[in-house]
PDB file of C-alpha atoms in Angstrom:
ATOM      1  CA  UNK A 233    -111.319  52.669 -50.396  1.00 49.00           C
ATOM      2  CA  UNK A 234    -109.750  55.004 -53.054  1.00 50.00           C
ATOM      3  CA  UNK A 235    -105.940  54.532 -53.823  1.00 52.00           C
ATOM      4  CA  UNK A 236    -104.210  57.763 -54.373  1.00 52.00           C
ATOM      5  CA  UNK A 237    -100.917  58.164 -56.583  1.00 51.00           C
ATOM      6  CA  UNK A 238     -98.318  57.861 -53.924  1.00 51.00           C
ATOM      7  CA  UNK A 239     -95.609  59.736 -54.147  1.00 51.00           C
ATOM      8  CA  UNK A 240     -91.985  59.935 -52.530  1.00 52.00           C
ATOM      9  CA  UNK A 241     -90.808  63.831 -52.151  1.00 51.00           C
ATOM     10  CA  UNK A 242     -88.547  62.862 -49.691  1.00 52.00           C
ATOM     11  CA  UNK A 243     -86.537  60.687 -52.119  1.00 52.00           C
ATOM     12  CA  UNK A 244     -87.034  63.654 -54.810  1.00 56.00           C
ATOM     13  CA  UNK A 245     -85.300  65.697 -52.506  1.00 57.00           C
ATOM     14  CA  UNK A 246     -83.057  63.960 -51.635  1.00 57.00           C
ATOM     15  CA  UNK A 247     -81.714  63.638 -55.150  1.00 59.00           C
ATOM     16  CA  UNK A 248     -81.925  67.399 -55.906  1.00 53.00           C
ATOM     17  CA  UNK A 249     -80.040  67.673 -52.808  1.00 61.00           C
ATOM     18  CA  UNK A 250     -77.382  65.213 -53.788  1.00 58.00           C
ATOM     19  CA  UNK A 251     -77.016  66.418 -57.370  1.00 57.00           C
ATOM     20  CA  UNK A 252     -76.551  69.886 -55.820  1.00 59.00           C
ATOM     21  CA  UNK A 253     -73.904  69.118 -53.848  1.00 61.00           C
ATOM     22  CA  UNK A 254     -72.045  67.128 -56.192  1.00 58.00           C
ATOM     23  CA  UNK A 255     -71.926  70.461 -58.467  1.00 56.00           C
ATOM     24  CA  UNK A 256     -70.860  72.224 -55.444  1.00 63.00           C
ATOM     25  CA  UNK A 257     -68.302  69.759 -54.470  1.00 60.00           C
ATOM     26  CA  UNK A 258     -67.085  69.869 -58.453  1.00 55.00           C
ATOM     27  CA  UNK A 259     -66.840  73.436 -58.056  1.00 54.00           C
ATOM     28  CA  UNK A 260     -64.722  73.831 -55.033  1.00 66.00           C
ATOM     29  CA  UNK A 261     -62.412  70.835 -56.664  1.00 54.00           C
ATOM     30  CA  UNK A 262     -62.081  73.088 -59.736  1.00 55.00           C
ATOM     31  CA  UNK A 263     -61.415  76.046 -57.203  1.00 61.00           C
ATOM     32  CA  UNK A 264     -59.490  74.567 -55.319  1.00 61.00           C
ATOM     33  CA  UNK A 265     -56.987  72.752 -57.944  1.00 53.00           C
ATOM     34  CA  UNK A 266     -56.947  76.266 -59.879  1.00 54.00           C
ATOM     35  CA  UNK A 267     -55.688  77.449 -56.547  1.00 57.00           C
ATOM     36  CA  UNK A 268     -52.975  75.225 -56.594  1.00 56.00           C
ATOM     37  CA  UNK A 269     -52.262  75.249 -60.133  1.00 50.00           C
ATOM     38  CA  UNK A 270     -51.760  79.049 -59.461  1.00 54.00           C
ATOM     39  CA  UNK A 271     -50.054  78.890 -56.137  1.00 59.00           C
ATOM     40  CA  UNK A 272     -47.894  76.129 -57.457  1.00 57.00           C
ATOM     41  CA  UNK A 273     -46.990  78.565 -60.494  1.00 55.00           C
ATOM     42  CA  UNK A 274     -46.254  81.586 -58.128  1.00 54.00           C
ATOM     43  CA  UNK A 275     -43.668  78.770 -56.320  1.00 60.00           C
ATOM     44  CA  UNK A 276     -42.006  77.987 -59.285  1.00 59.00           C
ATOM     45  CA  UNK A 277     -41.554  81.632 -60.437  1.00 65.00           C
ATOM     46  CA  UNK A 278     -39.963  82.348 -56.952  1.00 61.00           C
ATOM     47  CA  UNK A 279     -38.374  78.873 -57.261  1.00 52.00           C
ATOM     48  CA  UNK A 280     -36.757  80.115 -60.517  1.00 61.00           C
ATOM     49  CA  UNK A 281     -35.956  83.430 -58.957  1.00 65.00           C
ATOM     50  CA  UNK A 282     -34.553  82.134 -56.210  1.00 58.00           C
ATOM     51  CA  UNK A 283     -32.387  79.858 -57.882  1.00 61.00           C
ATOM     52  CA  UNK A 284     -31.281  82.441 -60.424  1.00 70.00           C
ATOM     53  CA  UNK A 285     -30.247  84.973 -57.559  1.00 71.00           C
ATOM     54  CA  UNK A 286     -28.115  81.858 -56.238  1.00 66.00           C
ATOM     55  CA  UNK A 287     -26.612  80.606 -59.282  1.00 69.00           C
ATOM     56  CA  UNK A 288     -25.477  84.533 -60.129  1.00 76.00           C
ATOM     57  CA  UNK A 289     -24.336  84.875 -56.689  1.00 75.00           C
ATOM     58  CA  UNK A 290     -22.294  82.071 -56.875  1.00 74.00           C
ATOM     59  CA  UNK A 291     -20.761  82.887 -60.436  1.00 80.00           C
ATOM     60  CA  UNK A 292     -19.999  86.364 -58.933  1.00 82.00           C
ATOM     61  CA  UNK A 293     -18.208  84.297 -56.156  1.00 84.00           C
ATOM     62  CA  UNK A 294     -16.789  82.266 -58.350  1.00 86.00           C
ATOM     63  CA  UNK A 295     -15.733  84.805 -60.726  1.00 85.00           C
ATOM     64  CA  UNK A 296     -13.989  86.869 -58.088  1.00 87.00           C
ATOM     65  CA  UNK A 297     -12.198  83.588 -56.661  1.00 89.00           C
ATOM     66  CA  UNK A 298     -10.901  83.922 -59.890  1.00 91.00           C
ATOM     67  CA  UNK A 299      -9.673  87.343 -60.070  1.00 88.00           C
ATOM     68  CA  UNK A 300      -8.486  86.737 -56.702  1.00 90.00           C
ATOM     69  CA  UNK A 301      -6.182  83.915 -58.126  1.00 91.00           C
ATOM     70  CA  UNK A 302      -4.982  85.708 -61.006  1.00 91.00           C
ATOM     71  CA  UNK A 303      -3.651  88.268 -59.256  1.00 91.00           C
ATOM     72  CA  UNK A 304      -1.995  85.952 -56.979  1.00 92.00           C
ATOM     73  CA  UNK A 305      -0.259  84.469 -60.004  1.00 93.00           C
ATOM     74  CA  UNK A 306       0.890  88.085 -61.204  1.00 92.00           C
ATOM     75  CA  UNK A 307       2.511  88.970 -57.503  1.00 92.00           C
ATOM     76  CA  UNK A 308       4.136  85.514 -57.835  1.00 92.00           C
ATOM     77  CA  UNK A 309       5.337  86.105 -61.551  1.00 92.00           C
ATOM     78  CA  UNK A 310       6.618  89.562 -60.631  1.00 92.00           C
ATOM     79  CA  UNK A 311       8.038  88.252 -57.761  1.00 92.00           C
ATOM     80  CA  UNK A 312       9.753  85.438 -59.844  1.00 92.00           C
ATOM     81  CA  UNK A 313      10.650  88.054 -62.436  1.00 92.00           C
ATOM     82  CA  UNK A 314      12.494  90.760 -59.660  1.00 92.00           C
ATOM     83  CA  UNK A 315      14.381  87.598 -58.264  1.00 92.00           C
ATOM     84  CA  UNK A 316      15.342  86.573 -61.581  1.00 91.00           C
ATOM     85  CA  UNK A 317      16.687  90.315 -62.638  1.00 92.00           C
ATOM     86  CA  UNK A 318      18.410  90.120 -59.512  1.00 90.00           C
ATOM     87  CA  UNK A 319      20.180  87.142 -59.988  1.00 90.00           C
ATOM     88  CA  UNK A 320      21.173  88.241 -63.135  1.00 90.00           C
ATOM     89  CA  UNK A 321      21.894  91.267 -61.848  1.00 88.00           C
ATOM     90  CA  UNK A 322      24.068  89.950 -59.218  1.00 88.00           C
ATOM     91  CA  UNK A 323      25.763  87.364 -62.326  1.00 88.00           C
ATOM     92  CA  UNK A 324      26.191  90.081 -63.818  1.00 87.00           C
ATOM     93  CA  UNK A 325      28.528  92.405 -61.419  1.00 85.00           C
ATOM     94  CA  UNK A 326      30.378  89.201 -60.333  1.00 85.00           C
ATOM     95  CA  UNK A 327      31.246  88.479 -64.120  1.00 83.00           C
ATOM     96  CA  UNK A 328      32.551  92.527 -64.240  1.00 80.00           C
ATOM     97  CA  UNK A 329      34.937  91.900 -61.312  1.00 76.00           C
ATOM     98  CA  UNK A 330      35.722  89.058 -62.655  1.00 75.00           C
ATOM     99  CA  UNK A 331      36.788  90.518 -65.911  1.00 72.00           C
ATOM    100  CA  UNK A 332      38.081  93.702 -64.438  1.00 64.00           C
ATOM    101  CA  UNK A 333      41.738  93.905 -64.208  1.00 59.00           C
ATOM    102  CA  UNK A 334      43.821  93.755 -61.330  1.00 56.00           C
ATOM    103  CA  UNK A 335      45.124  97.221 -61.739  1.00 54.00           C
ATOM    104  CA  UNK A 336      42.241  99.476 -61.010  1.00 51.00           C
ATOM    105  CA  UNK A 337      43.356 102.239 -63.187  1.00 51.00           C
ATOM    106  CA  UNK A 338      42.236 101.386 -66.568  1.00 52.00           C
ATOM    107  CA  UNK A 339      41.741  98.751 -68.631  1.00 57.00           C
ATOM    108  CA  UNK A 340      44.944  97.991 -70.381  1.00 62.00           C
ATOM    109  CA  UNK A 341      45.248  96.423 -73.810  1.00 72.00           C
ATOM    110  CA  UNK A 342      47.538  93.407 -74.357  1.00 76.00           C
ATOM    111  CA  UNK A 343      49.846  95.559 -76.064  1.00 76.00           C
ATOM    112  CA  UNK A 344      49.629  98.122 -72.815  1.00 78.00           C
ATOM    113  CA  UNK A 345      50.515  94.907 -70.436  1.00 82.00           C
ATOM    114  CA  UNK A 346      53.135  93.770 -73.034  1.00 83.00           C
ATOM    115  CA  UNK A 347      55.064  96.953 -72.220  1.00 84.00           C
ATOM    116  CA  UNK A 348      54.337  97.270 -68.856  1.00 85.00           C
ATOM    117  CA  UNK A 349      55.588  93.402 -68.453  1.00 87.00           C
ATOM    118  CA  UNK A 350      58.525  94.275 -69.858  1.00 88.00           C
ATOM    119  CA  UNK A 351      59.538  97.480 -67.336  1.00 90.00           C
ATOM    120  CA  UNK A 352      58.754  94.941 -65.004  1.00 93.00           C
ATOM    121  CA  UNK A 353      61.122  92.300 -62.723  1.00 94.00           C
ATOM    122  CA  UNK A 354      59.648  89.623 -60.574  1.00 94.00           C
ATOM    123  CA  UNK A 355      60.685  90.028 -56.753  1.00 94.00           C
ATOM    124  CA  UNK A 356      60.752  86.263 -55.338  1.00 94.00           C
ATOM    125  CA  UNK A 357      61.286  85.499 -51.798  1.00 94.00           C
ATOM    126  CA  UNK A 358      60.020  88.270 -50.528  1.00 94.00           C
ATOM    127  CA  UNK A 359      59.612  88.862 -46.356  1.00 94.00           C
ATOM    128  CA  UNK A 360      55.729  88.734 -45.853  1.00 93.00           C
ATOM    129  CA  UNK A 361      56.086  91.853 -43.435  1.00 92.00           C
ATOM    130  CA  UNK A 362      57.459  93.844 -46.072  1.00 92.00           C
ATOM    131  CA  UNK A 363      55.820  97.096 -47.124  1.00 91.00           C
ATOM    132  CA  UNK A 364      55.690  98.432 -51.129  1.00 92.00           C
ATOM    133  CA  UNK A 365      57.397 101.411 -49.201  1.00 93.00           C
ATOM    134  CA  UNK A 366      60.265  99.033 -48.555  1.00 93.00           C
ATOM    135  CA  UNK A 367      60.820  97.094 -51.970  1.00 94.00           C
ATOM    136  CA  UNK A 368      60.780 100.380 -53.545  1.00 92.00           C
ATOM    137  CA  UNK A 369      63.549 101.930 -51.346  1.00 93.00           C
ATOM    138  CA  UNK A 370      66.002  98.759 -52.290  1.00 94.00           C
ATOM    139  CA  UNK A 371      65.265  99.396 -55.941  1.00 94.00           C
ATOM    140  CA  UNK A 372      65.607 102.951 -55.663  1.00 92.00           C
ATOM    141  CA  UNK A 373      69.177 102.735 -57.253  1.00 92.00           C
ATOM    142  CA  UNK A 374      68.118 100.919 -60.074  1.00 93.00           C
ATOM    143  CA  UNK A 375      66.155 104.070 -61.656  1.00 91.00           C
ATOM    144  CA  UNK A 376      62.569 105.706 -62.027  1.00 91.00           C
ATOM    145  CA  UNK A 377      60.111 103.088 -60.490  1.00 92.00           C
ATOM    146  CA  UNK A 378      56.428 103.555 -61.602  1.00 92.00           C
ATOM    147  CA  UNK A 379      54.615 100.793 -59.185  1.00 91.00           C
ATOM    148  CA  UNK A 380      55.549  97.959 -57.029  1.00 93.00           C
ATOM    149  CA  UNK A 381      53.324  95.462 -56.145  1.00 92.00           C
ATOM    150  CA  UNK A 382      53.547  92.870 -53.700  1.00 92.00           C
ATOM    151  CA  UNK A 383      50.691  89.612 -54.593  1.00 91.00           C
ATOM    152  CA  UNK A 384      48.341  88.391 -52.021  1.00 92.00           C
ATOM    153  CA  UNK A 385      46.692  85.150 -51.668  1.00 89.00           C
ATOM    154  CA  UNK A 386      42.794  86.008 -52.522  1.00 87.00           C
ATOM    155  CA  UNK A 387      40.807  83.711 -49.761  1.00 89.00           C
ATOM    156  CA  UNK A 388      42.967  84.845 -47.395  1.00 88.00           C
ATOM    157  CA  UNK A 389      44.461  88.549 -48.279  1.00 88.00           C
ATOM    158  CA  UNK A 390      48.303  87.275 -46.606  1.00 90.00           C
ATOM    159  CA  UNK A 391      51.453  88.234 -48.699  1.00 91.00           C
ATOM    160  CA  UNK A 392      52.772  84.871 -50.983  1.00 91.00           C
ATOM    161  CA  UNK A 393      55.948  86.388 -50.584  1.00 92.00           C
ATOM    162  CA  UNK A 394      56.341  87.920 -53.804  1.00 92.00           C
ATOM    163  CA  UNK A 395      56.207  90.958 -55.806  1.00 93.00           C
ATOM    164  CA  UNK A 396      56.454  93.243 -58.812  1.00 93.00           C
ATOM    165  CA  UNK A 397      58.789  96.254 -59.819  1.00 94.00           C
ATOM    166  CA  UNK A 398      57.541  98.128 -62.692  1.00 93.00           C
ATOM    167  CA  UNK A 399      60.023 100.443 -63.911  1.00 93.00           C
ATOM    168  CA  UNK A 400      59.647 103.632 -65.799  1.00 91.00           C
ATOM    169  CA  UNK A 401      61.676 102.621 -68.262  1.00 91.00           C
ATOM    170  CA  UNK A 402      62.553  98.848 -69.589  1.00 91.00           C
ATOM    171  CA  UNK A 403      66.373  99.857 -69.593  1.00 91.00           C
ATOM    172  CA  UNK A 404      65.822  99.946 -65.569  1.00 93.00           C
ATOM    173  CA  UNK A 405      65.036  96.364 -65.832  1.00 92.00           C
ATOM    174  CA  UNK A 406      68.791  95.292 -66.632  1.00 91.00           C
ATOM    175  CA  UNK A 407      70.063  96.964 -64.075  1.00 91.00           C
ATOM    176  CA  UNK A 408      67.458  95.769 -61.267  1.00 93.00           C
ATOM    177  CA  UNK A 409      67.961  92.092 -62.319  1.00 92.00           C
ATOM    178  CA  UNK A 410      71.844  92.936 -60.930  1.00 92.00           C
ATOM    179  CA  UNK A 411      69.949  92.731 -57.304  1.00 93.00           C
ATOM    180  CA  UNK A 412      69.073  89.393 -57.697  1.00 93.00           C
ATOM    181  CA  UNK A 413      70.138  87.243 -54.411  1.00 92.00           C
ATOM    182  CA  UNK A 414      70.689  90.477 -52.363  1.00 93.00           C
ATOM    183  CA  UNK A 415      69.545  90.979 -48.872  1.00 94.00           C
ATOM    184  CA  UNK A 416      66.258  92.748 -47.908  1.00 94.00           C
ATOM    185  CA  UNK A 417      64.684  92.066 -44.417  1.00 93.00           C
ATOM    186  CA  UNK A 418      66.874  89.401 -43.827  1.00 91.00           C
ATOM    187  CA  UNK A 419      66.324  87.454 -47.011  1.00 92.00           C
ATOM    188  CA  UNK A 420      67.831  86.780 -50.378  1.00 94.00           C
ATOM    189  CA  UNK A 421      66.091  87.798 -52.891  1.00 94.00           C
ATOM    190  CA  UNK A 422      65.414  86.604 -56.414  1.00 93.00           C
ATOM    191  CA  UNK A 423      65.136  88.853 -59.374  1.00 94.00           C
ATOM    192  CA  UNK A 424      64.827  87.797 -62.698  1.00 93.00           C
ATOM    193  CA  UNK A 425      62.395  89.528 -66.033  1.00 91.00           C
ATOM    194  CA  UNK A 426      59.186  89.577 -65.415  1.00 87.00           C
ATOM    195  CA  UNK A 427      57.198  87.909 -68.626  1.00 71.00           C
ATOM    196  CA  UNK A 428      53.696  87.431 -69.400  1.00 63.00           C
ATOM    197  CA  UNK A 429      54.295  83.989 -71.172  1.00 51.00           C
ATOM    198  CA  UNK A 430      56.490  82.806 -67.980  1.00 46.00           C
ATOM    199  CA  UNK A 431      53.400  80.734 -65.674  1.00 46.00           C
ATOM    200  CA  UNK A 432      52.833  82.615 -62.537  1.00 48.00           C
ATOM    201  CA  UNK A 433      54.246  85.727 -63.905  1.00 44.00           C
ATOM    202  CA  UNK A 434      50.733  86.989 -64.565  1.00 45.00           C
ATOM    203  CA  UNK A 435      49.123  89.958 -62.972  1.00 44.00           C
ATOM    204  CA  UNK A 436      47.077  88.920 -60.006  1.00 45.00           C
ATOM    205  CA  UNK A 437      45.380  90.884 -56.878  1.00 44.00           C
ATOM    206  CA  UNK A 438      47.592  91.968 -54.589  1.00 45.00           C
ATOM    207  CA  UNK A 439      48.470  94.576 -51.984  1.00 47.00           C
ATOM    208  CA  UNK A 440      49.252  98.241 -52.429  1.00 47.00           C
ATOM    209  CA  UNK A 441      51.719  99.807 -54.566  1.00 45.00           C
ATOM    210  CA  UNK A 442      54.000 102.903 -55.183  1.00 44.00           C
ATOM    211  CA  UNK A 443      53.430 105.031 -58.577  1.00 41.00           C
ATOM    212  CA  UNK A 444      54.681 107.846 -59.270  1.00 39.00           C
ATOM    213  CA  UNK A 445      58.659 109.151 -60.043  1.00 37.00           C
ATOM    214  CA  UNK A 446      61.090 108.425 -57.183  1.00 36.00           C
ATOM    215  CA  UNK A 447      63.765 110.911 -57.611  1.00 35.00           C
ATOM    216  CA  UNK A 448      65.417 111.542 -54.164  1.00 35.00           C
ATOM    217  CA  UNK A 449      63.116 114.685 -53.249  1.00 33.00           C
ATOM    218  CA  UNK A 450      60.080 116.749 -53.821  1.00 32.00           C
ATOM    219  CA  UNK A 451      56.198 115.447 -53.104  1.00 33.00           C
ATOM    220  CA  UNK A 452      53.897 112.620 -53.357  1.00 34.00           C
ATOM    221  CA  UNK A 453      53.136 109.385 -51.199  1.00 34.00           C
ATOM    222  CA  UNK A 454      53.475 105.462 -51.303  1.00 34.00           C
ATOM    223  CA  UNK A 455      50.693 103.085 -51.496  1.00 35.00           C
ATOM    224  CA  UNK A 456      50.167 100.347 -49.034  1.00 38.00           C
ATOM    225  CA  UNK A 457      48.970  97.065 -47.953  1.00 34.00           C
ATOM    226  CA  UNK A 458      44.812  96.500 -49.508  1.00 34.00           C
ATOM    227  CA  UNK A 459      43.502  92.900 -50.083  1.00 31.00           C
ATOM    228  CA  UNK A 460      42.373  91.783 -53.221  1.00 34.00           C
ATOM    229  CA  UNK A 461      43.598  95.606 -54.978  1.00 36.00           C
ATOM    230  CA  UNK A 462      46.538  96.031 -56.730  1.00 38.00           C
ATOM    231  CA  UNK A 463      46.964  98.964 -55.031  1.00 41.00           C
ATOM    232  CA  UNK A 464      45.717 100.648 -51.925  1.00 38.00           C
ATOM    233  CA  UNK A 465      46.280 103.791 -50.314  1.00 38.00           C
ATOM    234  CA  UNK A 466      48.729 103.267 -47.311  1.00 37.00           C
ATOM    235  CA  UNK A 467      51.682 105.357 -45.836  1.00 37.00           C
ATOM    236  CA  UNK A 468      54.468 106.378 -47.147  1.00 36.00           C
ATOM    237  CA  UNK A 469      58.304 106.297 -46.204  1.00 37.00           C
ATOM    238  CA  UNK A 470      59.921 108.534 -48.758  1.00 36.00           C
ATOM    239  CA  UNK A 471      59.726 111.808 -50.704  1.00 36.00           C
ATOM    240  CA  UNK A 472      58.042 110.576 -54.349  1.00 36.00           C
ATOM    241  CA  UNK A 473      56.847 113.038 -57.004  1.00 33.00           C
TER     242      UNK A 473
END
């Protein structure tokens, strides 16, 4: 009985086989992990893109929040600013009345008051319904009056039953101080020289006031009762020029 070479293609095969499909199987891994490499670049790229278009949107949000803000804090200055222009504004006109002078028709020097103080007499004890109408008619005698005005308390605007006669000329004065303790309305009267150095013979705000040249006839028209003026336009009981 002759022995023949045995052989084993079914084990040869089977190798070739297996060493086939192990380069197969390395070649889809290779595939496959380049396909991932690459889709897990093309992620990233859309990754950074995406996160780009974010992070710019949000510094344009950001950015505008902040433009938003500043111009909040320019109304608000502004606003600050207009209220603080006002206010001084406001300081500003109360510090002119303030300053102004009681007579409305100029601003008088001291040497102007000086000489008007001393044309002047102080009226004491005067009624409070009393008009400048009145005082001037009971001084009338004494000569050419230029203004009469009777003082006024300044919260409340009433009379404080006192007044001024400023004459035309200071020899008047002498002559009107003669009608000290006389009767008008019912009261006596006190007269005396009107200084500015005397306390509480200063010019204050008071009610209405008669200028102008009484001399018995002709035209014009007395001033009456205004709070807080020196004078005011009122009626008039006489003929004034």
């Amino acid at each position: 009985m002759t022995d023949e070479p045995s052989t084993n293609p079914t084990h040869e095969s089977a190798d070739v086989d297996a060493a086939a499909d192990d380069a197969d199987e390395e070649v889809s891994l290779s595939i496959l992990i380049s396909r991932k490499l690459r889709a897990q670049k093309l992620t990233e790229t859309r990754i950074d893109l995406l996160l780009c278009t974010y992070l710019s949107g949000k510094l344009q949000q950001e950015i505008l929040a902040m433009k938003t803000r500043l111009e909040e804090i320019e109304k608000e200055a502004a606003t600050m600013r207009e209220m603080r222009e006002a206010q001084e504004r406001e300081a500003k006109a109360i510090a002119a009345v303030a300053a102004a002078p009681a007579d409305p028709d100029a601003m008088e020097t001291e040497d102007d008051r000086q000489a008007s103080d001393d044309r002047s007499v102080y009226v004491g004890n005067v009624d409070y319904s009393a008009s400048p109408e009145e005082i001037q008619a009971h001084f009338q005698s004494c000569g050419t009056i230029n203004r009469v005005t009777i003082l006024c308390d300044k919260f409340t605007g009433h009379p404080k039953g006192y007044a001024y006669v400023e004459f035309a000329d200071p020899a008047f004065v002498e002559t009107a101080v003669s009608l000290h303790e006389s009767l008008f309305k019912g009261r006596l009267i006190k007269v005396t020289m009107k200084r500015t150095n005397i306390p509480g013979f200063t010019r204050g705000r008071g009610r209405g006031g008669f200028r102008g040249a009484y001399r018995g006839g002709g035209r014009g028209g007395g001033y009456g009762y205004q709070p807080y003026r020196a004078r005011g336009r009122g009626r008039g009981r006489g003929q004034y020029a």
